[in-house]
XYZ file of C-alpha atoms in Angstrom:
775
model
C 105.966 98.525 138.774
C 107.268 101.105 141.279
C 109.313 104.144 140.269
C 112.385 102.541 141.849
C 111.893 99.441 139.749
C 111.288 101.657 136.713
C 114.703 103.308 137.024
C 116.524 100.159 138.136
C 115.322 98.090 135.180
C 118.195 98.982 132.847
C 121.378 101.036 133.061
C 121.992 103.894 130.603
C 125.749 103.628 131.034
C 127.734 102.130 128.140
C 130.618 99.728 128.707
C 133.790 101.761 129.173
C 137.405 101.361 130.056
C 138.283 104.500 132.009
C 136.773 106.488 129.139
C 134.757 109.627 129.525
C 131.040 109.469 128.589
C 129.040 112.273 127.010
C 125.294 111.754 127.350
C 123.017 113.325 124.745
C 119.572 113.640 126.278
C 116.832 113.771 123.648
C 114.274 115.687 125.711
C 111.136 117.370 124.416
C 110.392 119.132 127.679
C 111.456 119.534 131.286
C 109.909 116.221 132.371
C 111.837 114.216 129.756
C 115.023 115.923 130.902
C 114.260 115.230 134.565
C 113.553 111.534 133.907
C 116.748 111.021 131.898
C 118.950 112.818 134.432
C 117.412 110.742 137.220
C 118.033 107.546 135.229
C 121.728 108.426 134.859
C 122.006 109.376 138.521
C 120.463 106.134 139.801
C 123.098 104.088 137.989
C 126.168 106.287 138.586
C 128.694 106.863 141.341
C 130.492 110.086 142.131
C 133.469 109.451 139.851
C 131.255 108.334 137.014
C 129.094 111.435 137.243
C 132.209 113.622 137.095
C 133.250 111.940 133.827
C 129.814 112.203 132.240
C 128.702 115.636 131.037
C 125.109 115.793 129.805
C 123.811 117.778 126.839
C 120.067 118.314 126.454
C 118.879 118.617 122.860
C 115.499 118.065 121.256
C 116.166 115.937 118.193
C 113.031 117.175 116.495
C 112.211 117.328 112.811
C 114.675 119.110 110.558
C 112.114 121.713 109.490
C 112.624 123.545 112.781
C 116.129 122.163 113.294
C 117.753 121.887 116.687
C 119.932 124.031 118.887
C 123.355 122.413 118.803
C 125.154 125.213 120.638
C 125.673 123.180 123.831
C 126.800 120.198 121.832
C 129.439 122.238 119.960
C 131.060 123.172 123.263
C 130.769 119.657 124.722
C 132.480 117.958 121.782
C 135.860 119.387 122.769
C 136.602 116.121 124.550
C 139.227 113.375 124.092
C 138.900 111.203 120.968
C 138.085 108.101 123.025
C 135.092 109.786 124.714
C 131.967 107.653 124.391
C 128.857 109.465 123.196
C 125.666 107.834 124.513
C 122.227 109.084 123.363
C 119.186 108.621 125.655
C 115.463 109.128 125.084
C 112.129 108.692 126.867
C 109.480 106.791 124.896
C 105.832 107.238 125.922
C 103.249 104.701 124.805
C 99.463 104.639 125.140
C 96.751 102.036 125.512
C 96.056 102.425 121.795
C 99.099 103.381 119.739
C 97.046 104.455 116.737
C 96.416 107.949 115.437
C 93.018 109.175 116.541
C 91.230 112.362 115.600
C 90.736 113.260 119.253
C 94.504 113.322 119.701
C 94.559 116.456 117.524
C 92.348 118.169 120.105
C 93.453 116.673 123.410
C 97.045 115.846 122.557
C 98.848 112.670 121.586
C 99.390 110.524 124.725
C 102.707 109.494 123.195
C 103.831 113.132 123.496
C 102.369 114.195 126.852
C 102.784 117.573 128.464
C 104.879 117.587 131.676
C 101.692 117.658 133.775
C 100.095 114.692 131.990
C 103.413 112.885 131.831
C 103.895 113.014 135.615
C 100.482 111.448 136.074
C 101.315 108.641 133.635
C 104.697 108.074 135.303
C 103.060 107.749 138.717
C 100.029 105.677 137.710
C 101.258 103.716 134.668
C 105.078 103.606 134.655
C 104.863 100.550 132.349
C 103.874 102.989 129.570
C 107.190 104.828 129.869
C 110.284 103.305 128.268
C 113.867 104.447 128.741
C 115.910 104.072 125.568
C 119.682 104.006 125.180
C 120.920 104.308 121.614
C 124.016 102.445 120.475
C 127.015 104.453 121.750
C 130.041 105.388 119.689
C 133.362 107.090 120.279
C 134.215 110.632 119.321
C 136.974 109.316 117.055
C 134.658 107.080 115.078
C 132.125 109.860 114.617
C 134.824 112.258 113.465
C 136.098 109.730 110.918
C 132.604 109.171 109.503
C 131.973 112.905 109.370
C 135.204 113.549 107.510
C 134.411 110.746 105.071
C 130.994 112.249 104.405
C 132.383 115.764 103.993
C 135.300 114.751 101.846
C 137.397 117.280 103.766
C 138.847 117.775 107.247
C 136.900 118.455 110.419
C 137.925 122.096 110.611
C 135.223 122.988 108.094
C 132.790 123.715 110.914
C 132.463 122.565 114.507
C 128.759 123.364 114.264
C 128.389 121.085 111.246
C 130.110 118.293 113.159
C 127.787 118.869 116.132
C 124.774 118.670 113.825
C 126.159 115.452 112.357
C 126.538 113.941 115.840
C 122.985 114.988 116.714
C 121.630 113.347 113.550
C 123.515 110.148 114.328
C 122.090 110.188 117.854
C 118.587 110.506 116.404
C 119.203 107.541 114.086
C 120.390 105.127 116.786
C 117.590 106.202 119.139
C 115.035 105.662 116.366
C 116.424 102.161 115.876
C 115.875 101.391 119.568
C 112.415 102.911 119.482
C 111.377 100.786 116.500
C 112.141 97.661 118.540
C 109.232 98.736 120.737
C 106.913 100.278 118.159
C 107.461 98.110 115.068
C 109.006 98.299 111.602
C 106.176 100.418 110.216
C 107.690 103.415 112.001
C 110.973 103.338 110.152
C 111.180 106.865 108.814
C 113.941 109.243 107.703
C 114.931 112.019 110.089
C 116.690 115.328 109.461
C 116.801 114.680 105.718
C 117.141 118.308 104.601
C 120.016 118.881 107.019
C 121.776 115.739 105.798
C 121.385 116.794 102.157
C 122.629 120.311 102.851
C 125.700 118.836 104.540
C 126.410 116.325 101.766
C 129.722 116.860 99.994
C 128.305 115.517 96.713
C 125.290 117.829 96.861
C 127.457 120.839 97.677
C 129.789 120.009 94.807
C 126.910 119.998 92.329
C 125.570 123.273 93.687
C 129.070 124.765 93.416
C 129.235 123.699 89.766
C 125.784 125.150 89.100
C 126.761 128.428 90.762
C 129.795 128.660 88.507
C 127.756 127.797 85.399
C 124.923 130.256 86.106
C 126.813 133.086 87.788
C 124.550 132.914 90.836
C 126.050 132.870 94.309
C 126.102 129.571 96.142
C 124.353 131.137 99.135
C 121.455 132.194 96.925
C 121.202 128.733 95.389
C 121.289 127.012 98.777
C 118.544 129.315 100.038
C 116.465 128.475 96.964
C 117.199 124.754 97.478
C 116.028 124.977 101.082
C 112.676 126.176 99.758
C 112.464 123.197 97.386
C 113.278 120.826 100.235
C 110.524 122.429 102.302
C 108.085 121.541 99.500
C 109.252 118.071 98.542
C 110.834 116.414 101.592
C 108.279 114.283 103.388
C 108.172 114.711 107.170
C 106.512 111.566 108.529
C 105.821 110.968 112.195
C 104.389 108.065 114.173
C 101.174 109.924 114.849
C 100.491 110.815 111.233
C 101.443 107.353 109.963
C 98.915 105.904 112.400
C 96.331 108.525 111.512
C 96.795 107.909 107.791
C 96.325 104.176 108.373
C 93.007 104.858 110.104
C 92.051 107.244 107.310
C 92.852 104.594 104.678
C 90.821 101.994 106.571
C 87.902 104.403 106.779
C 87.896 105.306 103.068
C 88.380 101.750 101.804
C 85.924 100.389 104.352
C 83.112 102.621 103.098
C 82.529 100.390 100.104
C 84.918 97.446 100.177
C 85.251 94.370 102.334
C 87.647 94.803 105.239
C 90.296 92.300 104.166
C 92.305 93.065 101.041
C 93.050 89.901 99.071
C 96.818 89.360 98.741
C 99.420 86.596 98.942
C 101.111 86.654 102.339
C 104.130 84.698 101.053
C 104.682 87.223 98.251
C 104.486 90.053 100.761
C 107.075 88.428 103.027
C 109.368 87.962 100.049
C 108.950 91.664 99.312
C 109.820 92.501 102.916
C 113.138 90.660 102.509
C 113.854 92.426 99.225
C 113.153 95.876 100.659
C 115.270 95.189 103.729
C 118.309 94.169 101.692
C 118.163 96.176 98.461
C 117.277 99.598 97.093
C 113.624 99.030 96.182
C 110.780 100.624 94.260
C 107.168 99.424 94.265
C 105.386 100.417 91.047
C 101.636 99.889 91.061
C 98.880 99.943 88.480
C 96.485 102.868 88.715
C 92.720 102.439 88.456
C 91.348 104.847 91.073
C 92.373 107.455 93.630
C 92.120 104.695 96.235
C 95.150 102.869 94.802
C 97.422 105.129 96.827
C 95.696 103.854 99.985
C 95.878 100.137 99.225
C 99.663 99.671 99.278
C 100.150 101.710 102.501
C 97.279 99.840 104.185
C 98.681 96.404 103.399
C 102.172 97.503 104.397
C 100.991 99.063 107.653
C 98.871 96.061 108.601
C 101.938 93.856 108.158
C 104.363 96.096 110.096
C 106.167 96.904 106.861
C 108.438 99.966 106.625
C 106.448 102.952 105.448
C 106.855 103.328 101.677
C 107.396 106.875 100.465
C 104.856 107.693 97.779
C 105.264 110.196 94.981
C 102.232 112.339 94.270
C 101.265 115.084 91.887
C 100.961 118.638 93.144
C 97.236 118.461 92.247
C 96.645 116.495 95.465
C 98.624 118.878 97.651
C 95.626 120.935 98.721
C 94.731 121.942 102.310
C 94.093 119.192 104.862
C 94.677 116.229 102.523
C 98.068 117.561 101.428
C 99.007 118.148 105.061
C 98.072 114.582 105.988
C 99.794 112.926 103.044
C 102.999 114.950 103.426
C 103.305 113.753 107.020
C 102.507 110.167 106.122
C 105.268 109.739 103.550
C 104.032 111.573 100.434
C 106.543 113.425 98.268
C 104.834 116.135 96.233
C 106.796 117.290 93.213
C 106.231 119.986 90.636
C 104.471 118.932 87.461
C 107.137 120.518 85.291
C 110.724 121.317 86.183
C 112.650 120.434 83.037
C 114.405 123.819 82.935
C 115.082 124.040 86.680
C 118.472 122.437 87.165
C 118.645 123.145 90.895
C 115.287 121.479 91.479
C 116.426 118.403 89.524
C 119.682 118.205 91.502
C 117.806 118.482 94.795
C 115.213 115.871 93.837
C 117.889 113.482 92.581
C 119.884 113.697 95.822
C 116.735 113.295 97.922
C 115.793 110.153 96.026
C 119.356 108.876 96.256
C 119.317 109.414 100.019
C 116.107 107.412 100.419
C 117.418 104.588 98.257
C 120.736 104.471 100.099
C 118.975 104.295 103.473
C 116.651 101.508 102.222
C 113.449 103.522 102.370
C 111.174 101.951 99.745
C 109.417 104.240 97.295
C 106.166 103.666 95.478
C 104.105 105.373 92.825
C 101.908 104.616 89.842
C 104.171 103.964 86.879
C 101.261 104.733 84.536
C 101.233 108.256 85.907
C 97.469 108.621 85.697
C 94.406 106.502 86.349
C 93.537 104.074 83.579
C 90.372 105.300 81.864
C 89.999 102.077 79.890
C 90.653 99.377 82.503
C 93.730 98.009 80.757
C 97.285 99.034 81.566
C 98.236 102.510 80.356
C 101.627 103.246 78.734
C 104.248 103.870 81.419
C 105.317 107.413 82.242
C 109.084 107.722 82.307
C 109.503 110.959 84.291
C 109.781 109.713 87.865
C 111.439 106.463 86.847
C 114.044 108.474 84.976
C 114.875 110.623 88.001
C 115.003 107.624 90.333
C 117.296 105.773 87.934
C 119.490 108.867 87.655
C 119.745 109.044 91.446
C 120.693 105.355 91.571
C 123.242 105.869 88.797
C 125.017 108.796 90.453
C 124.985 107.219 93.919
C 126.304 103.902 92.575
C 123.329 101.875 93.839
C 123.501 98.153 93.032
C 120.957 95.334 92.807
C 118.028 97.711 92.427
C 114.725 95.841 92.748
C 111.695 97.240 90.940
C 108.621 95.395 92.219
C 105.436 95.473 90.087
C 102.190 95.626 92.082
C 98.791 95.083 90.487
C 95.800 96.594 92.301
C 92.333 95.425 91.267
C 88.760 95.876 92.452
C 85.455 94.147 91.923
C 83.727 97.486 91.335
C 85.336 100.929 90.932
C 83.433 104.090 91.733
C 85.502 106.167 89.275
C 84.423 104.181 86.196
C 81.231 106.222 85.764
C 83.404 109.342 85.611
C 85.745 107.715 83.098
C 82.851 106.816 80.810
C 81.648 110.430 80.694
C 85.199 111.737 80.232
C 85.651 109.536 77.176
C 82.635 111.142 75.526
C 84.408 114.499 75.622
C 83.418 115.975 78.961
C 86.295 117.407 80.983
C 87.495 116.226 84.377
C 86.774 118.465 87.363
C 89.653 119.979 89.315
C 90.710 118.349 92.582
C 89.951 120.354 95.724
C 88.907 119.773 99.317
C 85.239 120.084 98.352
C 85.732 117.621 95.512
C 87.542 115.180 97.827
C 84.784 115.257 100.460
C 82.236 114.517 97.751
C 84.405 111.723 96.391
C 84.750 110.059 99.796
C 80.987 110.298 100.394
C 80.364 108.620 97.027
C 82.325 105.543 98.187
C 79.620 104.567 100.676
C 78.063 101.752 98.657
C 78.907 98.045 98.356
C 81.710 97.516 95.821
C 83.054 94.068 96.700
C 86.714 93.253 97.261
C 90.128 94.787 96.683
C 93.011 92.685 95.345
C 96.745 93.415 95.589
C 99.093 91.117 93.660
C 102.886 91.356 93.731
C 104.953 90.376 90.714
C 108.514 89.170 90.374
C 110.988 92.052 90.772
C 112.764 93.496 87.765
C 116.358 93.457 89.051
C 119.031 95.853 87.800
C 122.648 95.201 88.713
C 123.224 98.904 88.199
C 121.125 101.780 86.936
C 121.516 102.569 83.218
C 123.246 105.669 81.944
C 120.815 108.617 82.270
C 121.086 109.271 78.520
C 120.153 105.683 77.614
C 116.450 106.155 76.807
C 116.197 102.698 75.259
C 117.291 101.046 78.524
C 114.717 103.065 80.456
C 111.929 102.037 78.082
C 112.955 98.388 78.386
C 112.789 98.593 82.186
C 109.329 100.166 82.042
C 108.183 97.547 79.529
C 109.367 94.673 81.746
C 107.532 96.148 84.718
C 104.349 96.583 82.675
C 104.441 93.023 81.343
C 104.983 91.593 84.825
C 102.191 93.773 86.241
C 99.856 92.428 83.572
C 100.888 88.863 84.353
C 99.982 89.167 88.029
C 96.695 91.013 87.481
C 94.128 88.495 88.698
C 91.106 87.278 86.781
C 88.059 88.073 88.908
C 84.415 87.161 88.576
C 83.261 90.663 87.480
C 85.885 90.680 84.691
C 84.641 87.341 83.342
C 80.953 88.232 83.735
C 81.372 91.421 81.699
C 83.435 89.557 79.096
C 80.700 86.960 78.685
C 77.780 89.398 78.539
C 79.572 91.791 76.197
C 80.227 88.864 73.891
C 76.503 88.117 73.744
C 75.215 91.717 73.604
C 72.681 92.886 72.579
C 71.375 89.406 73.309
C 70.785 88.472 76.968
C 71.920 85.125 78.381
C 70.012 82.669 80.467
C 71.555 81.700 83.766
C 72.620 78.354 82.319
C 74.231 80.033 79.294
C 76.076 82.519 81.468
C 77.372 79.768 83.761
C 78.526 77.762 80.729
C 80.408 80.777 79.372
C 82.071 81.507 82.692
C 83.122 77.904 83.117
C 84.616 77.860 79.605
C 86.551 81.080 80.194
C 87.766 79.912 83.589
C 88.831 76.513 82.250
C 90.782 78.170 79.453
C 92.529 80.491 81.921
C 93.376 77.645 84.292
C 94.794 75.519 81.486
C 97.167 78.399 80.621
C 98.089 78.829 84.302
C 96.965 82.438 84.260
C 96.690 84.435 87.483
C 93.242 83.815 88.963
C 92.248 85.563 92.143
C 92.794 83.240 95.134
C 89.409 84.491 96.314
C 87.662 83.405 93.096
C 84.513 81.429 93.905
C 84.794 78.263 91.812
C 81.201 77.335 92.805
C 79.676 80.529 91.402
C 77.142 78.517 89.416
C 75.497 77.321 92.636
C 74.735 80.831 93.885
C 75.074 83.151 90.925
C 72.883 85.874 92.338
C 75.384 86.659 95.111
C 78.420 87.536 92.927
C 76.223 89.422 90.472
C 74.273 91.304 93.113
C 76.593 94.315 93.314
C 76.836 94.617 89.528
C 73.055 94.493 89.270
C 72.705 97.145 91.990
C 75.162 99.314 90.057
C 73.060 98.821 86.867
C 76.085 97.423 85.033
C 74.212 94.135 84.623
C 70.467 93.736 84.255
C 68.506 90.747 85.519
C 65.068 89.883 84.169
C 63.144 87.196 86.033
C 59.511 87.708 84.963
C 59.681 85.156 82.166
C 59.999 81.385 82.399
C 63.834 81.744 82.659
C 66.069 84.265 84.385
C 68.207 86.183 81.877
C 71.160 88.548 82.271
C 72.479 91.296 80.028
C 74.523 94.507 79.983
C 72.595 97.451 81.397
C 71.197 100.174 79.165
C 74.009 102.556 78.075
C 76.417 100.639 80.316
C 78.618 99.122 77.588
C 81.515 101.581 78.197
C 81.405 100.792 81.932
C 81.197 97.033 81.371
C 84.063 97.264 78.873
C 86.242 98.787 81.590
C 85.939 95.678 83.777
C 86.437 93.394 80.790
C 89.561 95.343 79.849
C 91.231 94.658 83.201
C 91.986 91.121 81.977
C 91.847 91.631 78.208
C 95.623 91.276 77.846
C 95.334 87.552 78.662
C 93.104 87.015 75.615
C 94.697 89.230 72.946
C 96.975 86.579 71.445
C 94.073 84.150 71.146
C 91.917 86.811 69.496
C 94.686 87.516 66.977
C 94.963 83.788 66.218
C 91.222 83.469 65.592
C 91.131 86.380 63.146
C 94.298 85.250 61.380
C 92.777 81.786 60.904
C 89.619 83.227 59.349
C 91.770 85.249 56.945
C 93.871 82.184 56.079
C 90.817 80.028 55.296
C 89.672 82.563 52.701
C 92.943 82.293 50.750
C 94.199 79.528 48.434
C 95.400 76.611 50.557
C 98.983 76.931 49.310
C 99.138 80.439 50.766
C 97.219 79.778 53.966
C 100.087 79.370 56.414
C 101.959 82.363 55.024
C 98.799 84.464 55.184
C 98.215 83.338 58.765
C 101.604 84.617 59.946
C 101.369 87.792 57.899
C 97.995 88.528 59.462
C 99.304 87.777 62.969
C 102.071 90.346 62.525
C 99.742 92.875 60.898
C 97.346 92.826 63.841
C 100.205 92.993 66.321
C 101.372 96.151 64.582
C 97.839 97.537 64.232
C 97.237 97.446 67.989
C 100.769 98.235 69.166
C 99.525 101.337 70.987
C 96.909 99.326 72.904
C 98.684 96.251 74.254
C 102.084 95.128 75.527
C 103.595 92.362 73.404
C 106.653 90.226 73.893
C 109.574 90.816 71.476
C 108.860 89.437 68.004
C 110.520 86.031 68.309
C 109.069 85.426 71.752
C 105.674 86.592 70.537
C 105.809 84.146 67.607
C 106.686 81.354 70.010
C 103.685 82.283 72.167
C 101.482 81.955 69.078
C 102.996 78.564 68.245
C 102.530 77.351 71.812
C 98.883 78.395 71.816
C 98.233 76.758 68.432
C 99.899 73.545 69.632
C 97.287 73.297 72.380
C 94.621 73.013 69.675
C 96.549 70.493 67.570
C 100.150 69.319 67.374
C 99.604 69.241 63.595
C 98.168 72.769 63.447
C 100.358 73.978 60.554
C 99.044 71.184 58.332
C 95.466 71.963 59.339
C 95.907 75.664 58.569
C 97.072 74.682 55.098
C 93.832 72.703 54.555
C 91.690 75.828 54.470
C 88.107 75.707 55.765
C 88.249 71.989 56.570
C 91.352 72.437 58.701
C 89.847 75.462 60.417
C 86.790 73.388 61.286
C 89.014 70.767 62.892
C 90.906 73.377 64.900
C 87.669 74.973 66.073
C 86.724 71.851 68.009
C 89.450 72.655 70.559
C 89.349 76.447 70.435
C 86.443 77.095 72.801
C 85.919 79.753 73.968
C 86.196 82.119 70.997
C 87.128 85.614 72.130
C 88.022 87.829 69.151
C 84.627 89.570 69.105
C 84.696 90.382 72.814
C 88.410 91.286 72.854
C 89.137 93.312 69.712
C 85.796 94.574 68.364
C 85.806 97.769 70.449
C 89.270 98.755 69.249
C 88.659 97.806 65.637
C 85.431 99.799 65.465
C 87.049 102.855 67.043
C 89.964 102.670 64.627
C 87.556 102.298 61.717
C 85.800 105.529 62.738
C 89.047 107.510 62.574
C 90.247 105.759 59.402
C 86.935 106.526 57.666
C 87.225 110.210 58.615
C 90.773 110.364 57.262
C 89.801 108.547 54.054
C 87.297 111.302 53.194
C 90.069 113.908 53.131
C 91.979 114.756 49.996
C 95.599 113.633 49.725
C 96.937 117.150 50.355
C 94.890 117.584 53.563
C 96.357 116.820 56.991
C 94.622 115.673 60.157
C 95.706 117.042 63.540
C 95.261 114.966 66.704
C 92.997 117.390 68.574
C 90.808 117.872 65.509
C 90.734 114.118 64.943
C 89.519 113.311 68.464
C 86.883 116.066 68.500
C 85.476 115.125 65.101
C 85.621 111.388 65.845
C 83.457 111.838 68.948
C 80.655 113.367 66.891
C 81.122 111.120 63.842
C 81.319 108.067 66.072
C 77.958 108.917 67.588
C 76.483 109.199 64.104
C 77.758 105.834 62.866
C 76.591 104.201 66.092
C 73.065 105.520 65.529
C 73.336 104.118 62.017
C 74.490 100.833 63.626
C 77.616 100.819 61.493
C 79.423 100.211 64.779
C 77.836 97.965 67.362
C 78.462 99.644 70.701
C 78.918 103.006 72.416
C 81.976 101.498 74.088
C 83.730 102.025 70.718
C 83.391 105.804 71.141
C 86.063 107.302 73.366
C 88.867 109.853 73.426
C 91.624 107.391 74.325
C 90.522 104.938 71.653
C 90.517 107.668 69.025
C 93.838 109.012 70.253
C 95.511 105.636 69.809
C 93.861 105.218 66.422
C 95.395 108.522 65.403
C 98.810 107.363 66.665
C 98.500 104.209 64.585
C 97.709 106.201 61.417
C 100.431 108.710 62.201
C 102.988 105.903 62.598
C 102.069 104.845 59.065
C 102.639 108.410 57.824
C 99.011 108.838 56.791
C 97.976 111.898 58.798
C 100.150 114.517 57.061
C 99.068 115.646 53.598
C 101.226 114.399 50.746
C 101.364 112.877 47.282
C 98.284 111.853 45.294
C 98.703 108.158 46.163
C 98.169 109.025 49.866
C 94.421 109.087 49.268
C 94.464 105.451 48.149
C 96.634 104.417 51.102
C 94.157 105.991 53.493
C 91.256 104.275 51.767
C 93.099 100.963 51.978
C 93.455 101.196 55.766
C 89.753 102.019 56.088
C 88.882 98.993 53.926
C 91.197 96.735 55.955
C 89.495 97.741 59.192
C 86.006 97.188 57.751
C 87.192 93.789 56.553
C 88.530 93.019 60.018
C 85.143 93.892 61.529
C 83.564 91.425 59.086
C 85.902 88.657 60.247
C 85.163 89.503 63.870
C 81.480 89.075 63.022
C 82.306 85.621 61.631
C 83.956 84.621 64.913
C 81.040 86.087 66.825
C 78.519 84.097 64.793
C 80.447 80.861 65.347
C 80.758 81.558 69.056
C 77.070 82.361 69.494
C 76.094 79.286 67.498
C 78.322 77.028 69.592
C 77.363 78.361 73.021
C 75.704 81.168 74.877
C 78.103 83.842 73.704
C 81.884 83.461 73.767
């Protein structure tokens, strides 16, 4: 392509009917300005040039702002004047962020000297962009509507508004060349500062606090400097390469996900205010969603992050790749809350998707943590006050074959503290990823759709939203081979399983899951029995699983002192098996009662265990939960109620169709942990109280003792989170605060009930081991 052809390719002039044209030239430097002026000149005649003043303005990021002085003067034109923004777009052979670009410069932002060379030698890498034009009258009307007042407020504010609109329409044209992944907000702080709604709230706060508005706006500008993300094409590309590097150190290149589900999500995000809430297992979770989105040319999702990750270098990168760092605590800072709410509302209104971990922190147990309401509350408030409709909250489950952080979690649960995040810590963390860890899985659930956001004071509505998201996230968490292997071997421990026994267990678990139409990873190897060593190889290398092949048969077991680690992987899918475990234990209880009471005892026991573990698992509402139990029992026998009433004989008949049995591998850890805390509380006098911190500290030492005495079966039953939830359970029953003399007996009764439950779990375990390898 010659330079003549380059300029002749497309005209910058808008269609006009004897109307004046004002060109806004978005020029970073003298070369950009020269190219744009030449482009206009090539396509103009003398009369056209006379009617077309040109204003040069660098529509850069709002942190440094832009000089709108020329534009203020140029806007004193007739109302029918057409404003036409122009820009030069520079591309490179490889439009991806590279480290060398930091040193030698981004070829997409060349210096005038380098740019002239590119223009002469590779004009095909230079694109001339014309943003959608608009008339002065239309822009004035939109500005007045935004301000809620007349234009005379400030000519400079109107000029800034026009400049921001020019940046928006030019960005739209640029994305046609570069792709949807580069959709990013521009001049956000300036737009918020100019918002009539935001100014009204600041005015009200100034009146309420006695502070001047100028002082509050200056303080707000500082908050915006901290929280407002400032993404750019370069840093989005660089972050994508960084994510690929970190994930690629230990995991296979391709993340396992459903392309159809992702395309459905693309449509949702394009058309509705959207939030992607993901499960949190490891620091890498925050890289998985952006990687998948980037690879599929998906608009960059803004991600909320804690201030603990905003340290030098990493914080700089994340902030420019879409991260929004917010203070850990700002309950008493009304101005900060107002600013954050309006920022979120702006992003939602402009259809910029947001994403964060709704658990708030990494799961130390493998199973879903209770949702944190803080960010969700502020996002819902923003939606409420901006009148957002059809809000789509999309649950995303992120899973891994092996997780590097699990070793750290296991030590944390024994009482050791977590180290502080820093650059040194992060470098060490990244280096520790360089070992084979299998695959990464990202599964997208059905959106939780809200016609409108609930009233900010409606805490019940907020908790229901979070619960629905959690349940859907659990439903789309895939069953993977490592989760089933650990479930099988934990069920047999301390006994090891032969290869044939392990395969039989895995096939039984998989068949049960398939018959219930549970989510199974699309990458699950159904022929694992033909080459078992391959799937187990990584777990053996990590010492989670041991393999002994010096005898006549190869046997597998859980590695020495690896039960807490193995339990983590089992827990990732434990929610699928909880109802079945409850059924098994309720049936054992019912068979030990007179037959006339059996069915009543069964249901009473079902509800008792649901209540006992209410701080561990997410259950459906009571009636729906009961129906789930009935549906499961009907799969064993349509006449199950009659069989339950027949005592041991009926239980024996039901057992024929209940393989695999799972109560011992699902609930034993929790029951033993609860029994440790209940036993400690039972030794106290009725007038003595038990505080949570004291409870957890003492339980860690007492738990170790009873494990050495083999009164509990596994070290996986010793952990801070387990003991914390046990304390919550006892507290909910009003047993932790000292009280009347009969409190001692109530505490003893809970301890006895838990010991009795462990006995029934042992019954299920014995039946399971007798019937098969383990489960």
